[in-house]
């Protein structure tokens, strides 16, 4: 038997047929093309799902369940209560999927939580049942897996670890709080930190690097650091310290087997992960325990969310 | 059938016979009388357990399982790896209990986690399966319950939410980090904050209150606030803001049904809880969701740990 995993994003809609070993058998994609009505978007979700089934040489009869990851919050009745960047307000997603694809079990979850589930089962977690995934992107996304299940919380909005304050009265965050981890550890935050350092250090090589690239990016400070640039080194050291702070908070609170770090900044690989591990090793609460949380790089990229969505049915 | 719940503390050893409805049928107690050898301490644990069974009019044959809460970390083999304030270093607690009480299933957990479990099932949680307990005492203790089970983590050291940094590079914490929630929200921290304000405000009524009580306590600033003292109001406002910060972090990360707040400071009751709820309501990430985490006062006091220990067997 197979399942369908759907990733409903602000930019693209992706659907895939996934087998029991978490392999993607076929995948189809179409632009979300916002702004559109929920009806139109769900018509396209059904279209790419059918296309993926066609490419896999199967029909809906071969499908055990359908899972979908979406931005925003989903309630227990399968209604997407709010999804800002889709313009969704109480969209009955579960019913709309059933109407278009047939009466199969449907599971809908927040996209960051789906990505965490995918990495836990099929990615760097390799079946880990106690797992936290953190994505350093535009924001800091995260998903928490305990005992093999997503911690979606009382209102399906769990796992918003990016919105844990690490600096009381610190930098303003998009969520309304001040000093959230996201305001220090996201790629957006790194870019702001880089820009500020560039103002302070007019001779830094970062000016040259930004000009070459056409913009200040999450790579600018890392590239400058590799050239021995003092300002670049300072920015990266500080940034890594902030990322580590939140990771250690999660280690102390949840002691997962694995924390998986993903997102664009993770392309830095060991340049990022090695110092993060050093911080965690020296600051974690259970510093003397033999078994410790491992910090790993996310493996599945965008497929994490699709695979996670596809297996929602089997872990629920 | 009954279970035995044991609370092994730095000051007292308490054992109780608990029935299936979480009622304590009989309880016995003896001083821990440190420093003593683990052998002597476990002899006393067995003694008070037998005394509680005698008082309940039952024998070990009526006991289904034995649970114990202990400071420090316990590994999966039932060995207390470290417990600073008991002087324990790799004490085979499970075996020592079986040797003394009979070959019953034995479960050993960290004491803060046991207390959380007790409150979740038998206290203010009233059976809640997704629950966080926070104790504002000498430190900030906590336990996390997900899906009805303690999140004890990969090395049984989970739930150390007091050691989540809320102020990067902030106040030094006993754990070695800087800026932990515990360093701002514990009773110890409140007392330090009170003392600092007293230095700054020599005319504050807090001087008088401290003299009456013979010391600066966790009540000093609250009492001063009730008398309209500016310094007292400032200390309490600040303290509550710090407590709220960590609570909101937990709400955003885990969205439990209930967060239970206990410890000496909670004797302030609604004076503490009302402003905490206001902070959480305005700052939580899922501010628009209908269902939200409730913040409640712990109900069971010291019995929480005993009842939690007693039910370890039924939730494992």
Coordinates of C-alpha atoms in Angstrom, one line a residue:
Chain A
X1 CA 0.0 0.0 0.0
X2 CA 1.0 3.6 -0.5
X3 CA 0.2 7.0 1.0
X4 CA 0.0 10.5 -0.4
X5 CA 2.0 13.3 1.1
X6 CA 1.1 16.8 0.3
X7 CA 3.2 19.9 1.0
X8 CA 1.0 23.0 0.7
X9 CA 3.4 26.0 0.6
X10 CA 3.0 29.7 -0.1
X11 CA 5.0 29.2 -3.3
X12 CA 4.4 25.6 -4.5
X13 CA 2.0 22.8 -4.0
X14 CA 3.8 19.4 -4.0
X15 CA 2.2 16.0 -3.8
X16 CA 4.0 12.6 -3.7
X17 CA 3.2 9.0 -3.6
X18 CA 5.2 7.4 -0.8
X19 CA 5.7 3.7 -0.1
X20 CA 5.9 1.9 3.3
X21 CA 9.6 2.4 3.5
X22 CA 9.3 6.2 3.2
X23 CA 10.5 6.2 -0.5
X24 CA 9.0 8.8 -2.8
X25 CA 7.7 6.9 -5.8
X26 CA 6.4 9.8 -7.8
X27 CA 6.1 13.5 -7.2
X28 CA 4.2 16.3 -8.9
X29 CA 4.2 20.1 -8.4
X30 CA 2.3 23.2 -9.3
X31 CA 2.7 26.9 -8.3
X32 CA 0.4 28.0 -5.5
X33 CA -0.1 31.2 -7.5
X34 CA -1.4 33.3 -4.7
X35 CA -3.8 35.0 -4.3
X36 CA -6.4 32.4 -5.1
X37 CA -9.4 31.0 -3.4
X38 CA -9.2 27.9 -1.2
X39 CA -11.4 26.1 -3.7
X40 CA -9.0 26.8 -6.6
X41 CA -6.0 25.8 -4.4
X42 CA -7.6 22.5 -3.4
X43 CA -8.5 21.8 -7.0
X44 CA -4.8 22.0 -7.8
X45 CA -3.9 19.9 -4.7
X46 CA -6.2 17.2 -6.1
X47 CA -4.7 17.6 -9.6
X48 CA -1.1 17.2 -8.5
X49 CA -2.1 14.3 -6.2
X50 CA -3.7 12.5 -9.1
X51 CA -0.8 13.3 -11.4
X52 CA 1.6 11.7 -8.8
X53 CA -0.6 8.6 -8.6
X54 CA -0.7 8.4 -12.4
X55 CA 3.1 8.7 -12.6
X56 CA 3.4 6.0 -9.9
X57 CA 1.1 3.7 -11.9
X58 CA -1.5 3.5 -9.1
X59 CA -5.0 4.6 -8.3
X60 CA -6.7 6.0 -5.2
X61 CA -7.6 2.4 -4.4
X62 CA -3.9 1.7 -3.6
X63 CA -3.8 4.6 -1.2
X64 CA -4.1 3.9 2.5
X65 CA -4.3 7.5 3.8
X66 CA -3.6 11.1 2.7
X67 CA -1.5 13.5 4.7
X68 CA -1.0 17.2 4.2
X69 CA 1.4 19.8 5.7
X70 CA 0.2 23.4 5.7
X71 CA 1.4 26.7 7.2
X72 CA -0.6 28.0 10.1
X73 CA -2.7 26.1 12.6
X74 CA -5.0 23.2 12.0
X75 CA -7.6 22.1 14.5
X76 CA -8.6 18.5 15.4
X77 CA -11.5 18.7 12.9
X78 CA -9.1 19.1 10.0
X79 CA -9.9 22.8 9.6
X80 CA -7.1 25.2 8.8
X81 CA -8.0 27.9 11.3
X82 CA -5.5 30.5 10.2
X83 CA -2.8 30.5 7.5
X84 CA -1.6 34.1 7.0
X85 CA 0.4 33.6 3.9
X86 CA -2.3 31.5 2.2
X87 CA -5.1 33.9 3.2
X88 CA -6.9 31.0 4.8
X89 CA -9.4 31.6 7.5
X90 CA -11.2 28.5 8.8
X91 CA -10.8 26.4 5.6
X92 CA -12.3 22.9 6.0
X93 CA -9.2 21.2 4.5
X94 CA -10.0 17.6 5.5
X95 CA -13.4 17.7 3.9
X96 CA -12.2 19.5 0.8
X97 CA -9.5 16.8 0.3
X98 CA -12.1 14.0 0.7
X99 CA -14.5 15.7 -1.7
X100 CA -11.8 15.8 -4.4
X101 CA -9.8 12.6 -3.8
X102 CA -12.2 10.1 -2.2
X103 CA -13.2 9.0 1.2
X104 CA -9.7 8.1 2.5
X105 CA -8.4 8.8 6.0
X106 CA -7.0 12.4 5.9
X107 CA -4.4 13.9 8.3
X108 CA -3.4 17.5 8.3
X109 CA -0.6 19.0 10.3
X110 CA 1.5 22.1 10.5
X111 CA 4.3 22.0 7.9
X112 CA 7.2 22.4 10.3
X113 CA 5.8 19.5 12.4
X114 CA 5.5 17.4 9.2
X115 CA 9.1 18.1 8.3
X116 CA 10.2 17.1 11.8
X117 CA 8.3 13.8 11.5
X118 CA 9.8 13.1 8.1
X119 CA 13.4 13.7 9.3
X120 CA 12.8 11.7 12.5
X121 CA 11.5 8.6 10.6
X122 CA 13.1 8.8 7.2
X123 CA 15.9 11.3 7.5
X124 CA 18.8 11.9 9.9
X125 CA 16.6 10.5 12.7
X126 CA 16.6 7.1 11.1
X127 CA 13.5 6.1 13.1
X128 CA 14.3 8.1 16.2
X129 CA 11.2 8.4 18.5
X130 CA 12.4 11.4 20.5
X131 CA 13.5 14.1 18.1
X132 CA 13.5 17.8 17.6
X133 CA 13.9 19.5 14.2
X134 CA 15.0 23.1 14.0
X135 CA 15.0 25.0 10.7
X136 CA 17.1 28.1 10.5
X137 CA 15.4 29.9 7.6
X138 CA 13.4 33.1 7.2
X139 CA 12.3 32.3 10.7
X140 CA 13.2 29.5 13.1
X141 CA 10.8 26.7 12.5
X142 CA 10.7 23.6 14.7
X143 CA 8.8 20.5 15.4
X144 CA 9.0 18.2 18.5
X145 CA 8.6 14.5 18.3
X146 CA 8.0 12.6 21.6
X147 CA 7.5 8.8 21.6
X148 CA 7.3 8.8 17.8
X149 CA 4.4 11.4 17.7
X150 CA 4.3 15.1 16.9
X151 CA 3.7 17.2 20.0
X152 CA 1.0 19.3 18.4
X153 CA -0.3 20.6 21.7
X154 CA -3.8 21.5 23.0
X155 CA -4.5 23.7 20.0
X156 CA -2.3 22.1 17.3
X157 CA 0.1 25.0 17.6
X158 CA 2.9 23.1 19.4
X159 CA 6.5 23.1 18.5
X160 CA 6.9 26.9 18.1
X161 CA 10.4 26.8 19.7
X162 CA 11.6 29.7 17.6
X163 CA 9.3 31.8 19.8
X164 CA 11.0 31.0 23.0
X165 CA 12.6 34.2 24.4
X166 CA 16.3 34.0 25.0
X167 CA 16.9 37.7 25.6
X168 CA 14.3 39.3 27.8
X169 CA 13.4 42.7 26.3
X170 CA 15.6 41.9 23.3
X171 CA 15.1 42.3 19.6
X172 CA 11.4 42.6 18.5
X173 CA 10.0 39.4 16.9
X174 CA 7.4 39.1 14.2
X175 CA 5.2 37.3 16.8
X176 CA 4.9 40.3 19.0
X177 CA 7.3 39.2 21.8
X178 CA 10.7 40.7 22.3
X179 CA 13.9 38.6 22.3
X180 CA 12.6 35.4 20.7
X181 CA 15.2 32.8 19.5
X182 CA 14.0 33.5 16.0
X183 CA 15.0 37.1 16.2
X184 CA 18.6 36.0 16.8
X185 CA 19.1 32.7 15.1
X186 CA 17.1 32.9 11.9
X187 CA 18.8 33.6 8.5
X188 CA 16.9 36.9 8.6
X189 CA 18.5 37.7 11.9
X190 CA 22.0 36.7 10.7
X191 CA 21.6 39.1 7.7
X192 CA 20.6 41.9 10.1
X193 CA 23.5 41.2 12.3
X194 CA 25.8 41.2 9.2
X195 CA 24.5 44.5 8.0
X196 CA 25.0 46.1 11.4
X197 CA 28.6 44.8 11.5
X198 CA 29.2 46.2 8.1
X199 CA 28.2 49.6 9.3
X200 CA 30.5 49.3 12.2
X201 CA 33.4 48.0 10.0
X202 CA 33.6 50.0 6.8
X203 CA 36.8 48.2 5.8
X204 CA 35.4 44.7 6.3
X205 CA 35.6 42.3 3.3
X206 CA 31.9 41.8 3.8
X207 CA 31.2 45.0 1.7
X208 CA 33.0 43.5 -1.2
X209 CA 31.4 40.1 -0.8
X210 CA 27.9 41.6 -0.7
X211 CA 28.6 43.6 -3.8
X212 CA 29.7 40.5 -5.7
X213 CA 26.6 38.6 -4.6
X214 CA 24.3 41.6 -5.2
X215 CA 23.0 41.5 -1.6
X216 CA 23.9 40.7 2.0
X217 CA 23.0 37.1 2.5
X218 CA 23.3 34.4 5.2
X219 CA 26.6 33.4 3.6
X220 CA 28.3 36.9 3.7
X221 CA 29.6 36.7 7.2
X222 CA 30.6 33.0 6.9
X223 CA 32.6 33.8 3.7
X224 CA 34.3 36.8 5.3
X225 CA 35.2 34.6 8.3
X226 CA 36.9 32.1 6.0
X227 CA 39.0 35.0 4.6
X228 CA 40.0 35.9 8.2
X229 CA 37.9 39.1 8.3
X230 CA 37.6 40.2 11.9
X231 CA 34.0 41.6 11.5
X232 CA 33.0 38.4 9.8
X233 CA 34.5 36.3 12.6
X234 CA 32.6 38.4 15.2
X235 CA 29.3 38.1 13.4
X236 CA 29.6 34.3 13.0
X237 CA 30.8 33.7 16.6
X238 CA 27.9 35.7 17.9
X239 CA 25.3 34.1 15.7
X240 CA 26.5 30.6 16.6
X241 CA 26.3 31.5 20.2
X242 CA 22.6 32.5 19.8
X243 CA 21.8 29.3 17.8
X244 CA 23.5 27.2 20.5
X245 CA 21.6 29.0 23.3
X246 CA 18.3 27.8 22.0
X247 CA 19.5 24.3 21.2
X248 CA 20.8 23.9 24.7
X249 CA 17.5 25.1 26.1
X250 CA 15.8 22.3 24.0
X251 CA 18.3 19.7 25.2
X252 CA 17.8 20.7 28.8
X253 CA 14.0 20.7 28.5
X254 CA 13.4 17.6 26.4
X255 CA 16.7 15.6 26.1
X256 CA 15.7 14.3 22.7
X257 CA 17.9 11.5 21.1
X258 CA 18.6 13.8 18.2
X259 CA 18.3 17.5 17.4
X260 CA 18.3 18.0 13.6
X261 CA 19.3 21.4 12.2
X262 CA 18.1 22.3 8.8
X263 CA 17.5 25.4 6.6
X264 CA 19.8 27.4 4.3
X265 CA 22.4 28.3 6.9
X266 CA 23.0 24.5 7.3
X267 CA 24.8 24.5 4.0
X268 CA 27.7 25.7 6.1
X269 CA 27.8 22.1 7.4
X270 CA 30.5 21.4 10.0
X271 CA 31.5 25.1 10.1
X272 CA 28.2 25.6 11.9
X273 CA 27.7 22.2 13.5
X274 CA 31.1 21.7 15.2
X275 CA 31.0 24.8 17.3
X276 CA 27.3 24.2 18.1
X277 CA 28.2 20.8 19.4
X278 CA 31.0 22.3 21.5
X279 CA 28.7 24.8 23.1
X280 CA 26.1 22.1 23.9
X281 CA 28.7 19.7 25.3
X282 CA 30.0 22.3 27.8
X283 CA 26.7 23.9 28.8
X284 CA 24.0 21.1 28.9
X285 CA 22.6 20.3 32.3
X286 CA 23.4 16.6 32.2
X287 CA 27.0 17.2 31.3
X288 CA 28.2 14.0 33.0
X289 CA 25.7 11.6 31.5
X290 CA 27.1 9.0 29.1
X291 CA 24.2 9.2 26.7
X292 CA 23.6 12.6 25.1
X293 CA 21.5 14.3 22.5
X294 CA 23.2 14.2 19.1
X295 CA 23.1 17.3 16.8
X296 CA 22.8 16.4 13.2
X297 CA 22.2 18.1 9.9
X298 CA 18.8 17.7 8.2
X299 CA 19.0 15.2 5.3
X300 CA 15.8 15.4 3.4
X301 CA 15.5 19.1 2.4
X302 CA 12.1 19.9 1.1
X303 CA 11.1 16.2 0.9
X304 CA 11.0 16.1 4.8
X305 CA 7.6 17.8 4.9
X306 CA 6.2 15.6 2.1
X307 CA 7.4 12.3 3.7
X308 CA 6.3 13.5 7.1
X309 CA 2.8 14.3 5.8
X310 CA 2.7 10.9 4.0
X311 CA 3.3 9.1 7.3
X312 CA 0.9 11.1 9.5
X313 CA -1.6 8.3 9.2
X314 CA 0.7 5.5 10.3
X315 CA 1.9 7.4 13.5
X316 CA -1.4 8.8 14.6
Chain B
X1 CA -4.4 -3.7 44.6
X2 CA -2.1 -0.9 45.9
X3 CA 1.2 0.6 45.0
X4 CA 4.0 2.1 47.2
X5 CA 5.2 5.6 46.4
X6 CA 8.5 6.7 47.9
X7 CA 9.9 10.3 48.1
X8 CA 13.6 10.2 48.8
X9 CA 14.6 13.7 49.7
X10 CA 17.6 15.4 51.1
X11 CA 15.7 16.1 54.4
X12 CA 13.1 13.3 54.7
X13 CA 12.3 9.9 53.4
X14 CA 8.5 9.4 52.9
X15 CA 6.7 6.3 51.8
X16 CA 3.0 5.9 51.2
X17 CA 0.6 3.2 50.2
X18 CA -1.6 4.5 47.4
X19 CA -4.7 3.0 46.0
X20 CA -5.9 2.8 42.4
X21 CA -7.8 6.1 42.7
X22 CA -4.5 7.9 43.8
X23 CA -5.6 8.2 47.4
X24 CA -2.9 7.9 50.0
X25 CA -4.0 5.2 52.4
X26 CA -1.1 5.4 54.8
X27 CA 2.1 7.4 55.0
X28 CA 5.3 7.0 57.0
X29 CA 8.3 9.3 57.3
X30 CA 11.8 9.4 58.7
X31 CA 14.7 11.9 58.5
X32 CA 17.2 11.2 55.7
X33 CA 19.8 12.2 58.3
X34 CA 22.6 12.9 55.9
X35 CA 25.5 12.1 55.6
X36 CA 24.8 8.4 55.6
X37 CA 25.7 5.5 53.4
X38 CA 23.3 4.4 50.6
X39 CA 22.9 1.1 52.4
X40 CA 21.6 2.8 55.6
X41 CA 19.3 5.1 53.6
X42 CA 17.8 2.2 51.7
X43 CA 17.3 0.3 55.0
X44 CA 15.2 3.2 56.2
X45 CA 13.3 3.4 52.9
X46 CA 12.3 -0.2 53.4
X47 CA 11.5 0.5 57.1
X48 CA 9.1 3.4 56.3
X49 CA 7.6 1.4 53.4
X50 CA 6.8 -1.5 55.7
X51 CA 5.5 0.8 58.3
X52 CA 3.1 2.4 55.8
X53 CA 2.0 -1.1 54.7
X54 CA 1.4 -2.0 58.3
X55 CA -0.6 1.2 59.0
X56 CA -2.7 0.4 55.8
X57 CA -3.3 -3.1 57.1
X58 CA -1.8 -4.7 54.0
X59 CA 1.3 -6.8 53.1
X60 CA 3.8 -6.7 50.2
X61 CA 1.5 -9.3 48.5
X62 CA -1.1 -6.6 48.1
X63 CA 1.4 -4.3 46.3
X64 CA 1.5 -4.2 42.5
X65 CA 4.6 -2.1 42.1
X66 CA 6.9 0.3 43.9
X67 CA 7.9 3.7 42.6
X68 CA 10.5 6.1 43.9
X69 CA 11.3 9.7 43.2
X70 CA 14.8 10.8 43.9
X71 CA 16.9 13.9 43.3
X72 CA 19.5 13.6 40.5
X73 CA 19.5 11.4 37.4
X74 CA 18.5 7.8 37.2
X75 CA 19.4 5.6 34.3
X76 CA 17.2 3.0 32.5
X77 CA 18.8 0.3 34.7
X78 CA 17.4 1.9 37.8
X79 CA 20.8 3.1 38.9
X80 CA 20.9 6.6 40.5
X81 CA 23.9 7.9 38.6
X82 CA 24.4 11.1 40.5
X83 CA 22.6 12.8 43.3
X84 CA 24.7 15.6 44.7
X85 CA 22.7 16.3 47.9
X86 CA 22.5 12.6 48.8
X87 CA 26.2 12.0 48.0
X88 CA 25.0 9.2 45.6
X89 CA 27.3 8.0 42.8
X90 CA 26.0 5.1 40.8
X91 CA 23.8 3.6 43.5
X92 CA 21.8 0.5 42.2
X93 CA 18.6 1.8 43.7
X94 CA 16.2 -0.6 41.9
X95 CA 18.1 -3.7 43.1
X96 CA 18.5 -2.3 46.6
X97 CA 14.7 -1.8 46.8
X98 CA 14.0 -5.3 45.5
X99 CA 16.5 -6.8 48.0
X100 CA 14.7 -5.1 50.9
X101 CA 11.1 -5.2 49.9
X102 CA 10.7 -8.2 47.6
X103 CA 10.7 -8.9 43.9
X104 CA 8.1 -6.4 42.8
X105 CA 8.3 -4.2 39.7
X106 CA 10.3 -1.1 40.7
X107 CA 10.2 2.3 38.9
X108 CA 12.6 5.1 39.8
X109 CA 12.4 8.6 38.4
X110 CA 13.7 12.1 39.1
X111 CA 11.6 13.7 41.9
X112 CA 10.5 16.8 39.9
X113 CA 9.2 14.5 37.2
X114 CA 7.3 12.4 39.8
X115 CA 5.7 15.5 41.2
X116 CA 4.6 16.6 37.7
X117 CA 3.1 13.1 37.1
X118 CA 1.3 13.2 40.4
X119 CA -0.2 16.7 39.8
X120 CA -1.2 15.7 36.2
X121 CA -3.1 12.5 37.2
X122 CA -4.3 13.3 40.7
X123 CA -3.8 17.0 41.3
X124 CA -4.8 20.1 39.4
X125 CA -4.4 18.2 36.1
X126 CA -7.3 15.9 37.0
X127 CA -6.0 13.3 34.5
X128 CA -4.5 15.7 31.9
X129 CA -2.2 13.9 29.5
X130 CA -0.3 16.9 28.3
X131 CA 0.9 18.8 31.3
X132 CA 3.9 20.8 32.5
X133 CA 4.6 21.3 36.2
X134 CA 6.9 24.1 37.3
X135 CA 8.0 24.6 40.9
X136 CA 9.3 28.0 42.0
X137 CA 11.4 27.0 44.9
X138 CA 15.1 27.1 45.8
X139 CA 15.5 26.5 42.1
X140 CA 13.0 26.2 39.3
X141 CA 12.1 22.5 39.0
X142 CA 9.9 21.2 36.3
X143 CA 8.5 18.1 34.7
X144 CA 7.0 17.6 31.3
X145 CA 4.2 15.1 30.6
X146 CA 3.3 14.3 27.0
X147 CA 0.7 11.7 26.1
X148 CA 0.4 10.8 29.8
X149 CA 4.1 9.9 30.2
X150 CA 7.0 11.7 31.7
X151 CA 9.4 13.1 29.1
X152 CA 12.5 11.8 30.8
X153 CA 14.7 12.0 27.7
X154 CA 17.5 10.1 26.3
X155 CA 19.4 10.0 29.6
X156 CA 16.6 10.4 32.0
X157 CA 17.5 14.0 32.6
X158 CA 14.6 15.6 30.7
X159 CA 12.4 18.3 32.0
X160 CA 15.1 20.7 33.2
X161 CA 13.1 23.7 32.0
X162 CA 14.6 25.8 34.8
X163 CA 17.8 25.7 32.9
X164 CA 16.6 27.3 29.7
X165 CA 18.4 30.6 29.2
X166 CA 16.0 33.6 29.0
X167 CA 18.7 36.3 29.2
X168 CA 21.8 35.5 27.1
X169 CA 24.9 36.4 29.2
X170 CA 22.7 37.1 32.2
X171 CA 22.9 36.1 35.8
X172 CA 25.1 33.2 36.6
X173 CA 23.2 30.0 37.3
X174 CA 24.3 27.1 39.6
X175 CA 24.3 24.8 36.5
X176 CA 27.2 26.8 34.9
X177 CA 25.1 28.6 32.3
X178 CA 24.4 32.3 32.4
X179 CA 20.9 33.7 32.3
X180 CA 18.8 30.5 33.1
X181 CA 15.2 31.0 34.0
X182 CA 16.0 29.6 37.4
X183 CA 18.4 32.5 38.0
X184 CA 15.4 34.9 37.6
X185 CA 12.3 33.0 38.6
X186 CA 13.3 30.9 41.6
X187 CA 12.5 32.0 45.2
X188 CA 16.3 32.4 45.6
X189 CA 16.3 34.8 42.7
X190 CA 13.4 36.7 44.1
X191 CA 15.2 37.1 47.4
X192 CA 18.3 38.4 45.6
X193 CA 16.2 40.8 43.6
X194 CA 14.5 42.0 46.8
X195 CA 17.9 42.5 48.5
X196 CA 19.2 44.6 45.6
X197 CA 16.1 46.8 45.6
X198 CA 16.4 47.3 49.4
X199 CA 19.9 48.6 48.8
X200 CA 18.6 50.9 46.2
X201 CA 15.6 52.1 48.3
X202 CA 16.7 52.6 51.9
X203 CA 13.3 54.0 52.7
X204 CA 11.4 51.0 51.5
X205 CA 9.1 49.3 53.9
X206 CA 10.9 46.1 52.9
X207 CA 13.6 46.9 55.5
X208 CA 11.0 46.9 58.2
X209 CA 9.3 43.8 57.0
X210 CA 12.6 41.9 56.8
X211 CA 13.5 42.9 60.3
X212 CA 10.1 41.7 61.6
X213 CA 10.5 38.4 59.9
X214 CA 14.2 38.1 60.8
X215 CA 15.2 37.7 57.1
X216 CA 14.5 38.7 53.6
X217 CA 12.1 36.0 52.2
X218 CA 10.1 35.4 49.1
X219 CA 7.2 37.1 50.8
X220 CA 9.0 40.4 51.6
X221 CA 8.5 42.1 48.3
X222 CA 4.9 40.8 47.9
X223 CA 4.0 42.1 51.4
X224 CA 5.6 45.5 50.6
X225 CA 3.7 45.7 47.4
X226 CA 0.4 45.1 49.3
X227 CA 1.4 48.2 51.4
X228 CA 1.8 50.2 48.3
X229 CA 5.6 50.3 48.5
X230 CA 7.2 51.5 45.2
X231 CA 10.3 49.3 45.6
X232 CA 8.2 46.3 46.4
X233 CA 5.9 46.9 43.4
X234 CA 8.9 47.1 41.2
X235 CA 10.5 43.9 42.5
X236 CA 7.2 42.0 42.1
X237 CA 6.4 43.3 38.7
X238 CA 9.8 42.4 37.4
X239 CA 9.8 39.0 39.0
X240 CA 6.4 38.1 37.6
X241 CA 7.6 39.2 34.2
X242 CA 10.5 36.8 34.4
X243 CA 8.3 33.9 35.6
X244 CA 5.9 34.7 32.7
X245 CA 8.7 34.7 30.2
X246 CA 9.6 31.1 30.9
X247 CA 6.0 30.0 31.1
X248 CA 5.2 31.5 27.7
X249 CA 8.3 29.8 26.3
X250 CA 6.9 26.5 27.5
X251 CA 3.4 27.3 26.1
X252 CA 4.9 28.1 22.7
X253 CA 7.1 25.0 22.6
X254 CA 4.7 22.4 24.0
X255 CA 1.2 23.9 24.2
X256 CA 0.3 21.6 27.1
X257 CA -3.3 21.5 28.3
X258 CA -2.2 22.8 31.7
X259 CA 0.8 24.4 33.2
X260 CA 0.8 23.9 37.0
X261 CA 2.8 26.3 39.1
X262 CA 3.9 25.2 42.6
X263 CA 6.4 26.0 45.2
X264 CA 6.5 28.4 48.1
X265 CA 5.9 31.5 46.0
X266 CA 2.6 30.1 44.9
X267 CA 1.2 30.8 48.3
X268 CA 0.6 34.2 46.8
X269 CA -2.2 32.6 44.9
X270 CA -4.0 34.8 42.4
X271 CA -1.7 37.7 43.2
X272 CA 0.9 35.7 41.3
X273 CA -1.3 33.8 38.9
X274 CA -3.6 36.5 37.6
X275 CA -0.8 38.7 36.1
X276 CA 1.0 35.6 34.9
X277 CA -2.1 34.6 32.9
X278 CA -2.4 38.2 31.5
X279 CA 1.2 38.0 30.2
X280 CA 0.6 34.6 28.7
X281 CA -2.7 35.7 27.0
X282 CA -1.1 38.6 25.4
X283 CA 2.3 37.1 24.3
X284 CA 1.6 33.4 23.4
X285 CA 2.1 32.5 19.8
X286 CA -1.3 31.0 19.2
X287 CA -3.0 34.1 20.5
X288 CA -6.1 33.6 18.3
X289 CA -6.8 30.0 19.0
X290 CA -9.9 29.2 21.0
X291 CA -8.3 26.5 23.1
X292 CA -5.4 27.6 25.2
X293 CA -3.1 26.3 27.9
X294 CA -4.5 26.8 31.4
X295 CA -2.3 28.0 34.2
X296 CA -3.2 26.5 37.5
X297 CA -1.8 26.3 41.1
X298 CA -0.4 23.0 42.2
X299 CA -2.8 21.2 44.6
X300 CA -0.9 18.3 46.1
X301 CA 2.1 20.0 47.8
X302 CA 4.6 17.4 48.9
X303 CA 2.2 14.5 48.2
X304 CA 2.6 15.2 44.4
X305 CA 5.9 13.4 44.3
X306 CA 4.7 10.5 46.4
X307 CA 1.6 9.9 44.3
X308 CA 3.6 10.4 41.1
X309 CA 6.1 7.8 42.2
X310 CA 3.3 5.4 43.2
X311 CA 1.7 5.6 39.7
X312 CA 5.0 5.3 37.7
X313 CA 4.2 1.6 37.2
X314 CA 0.8 2.2 35.7
X315 CA 1.9 4.8 33.2
X316 CA 5.1 3.1 32.0

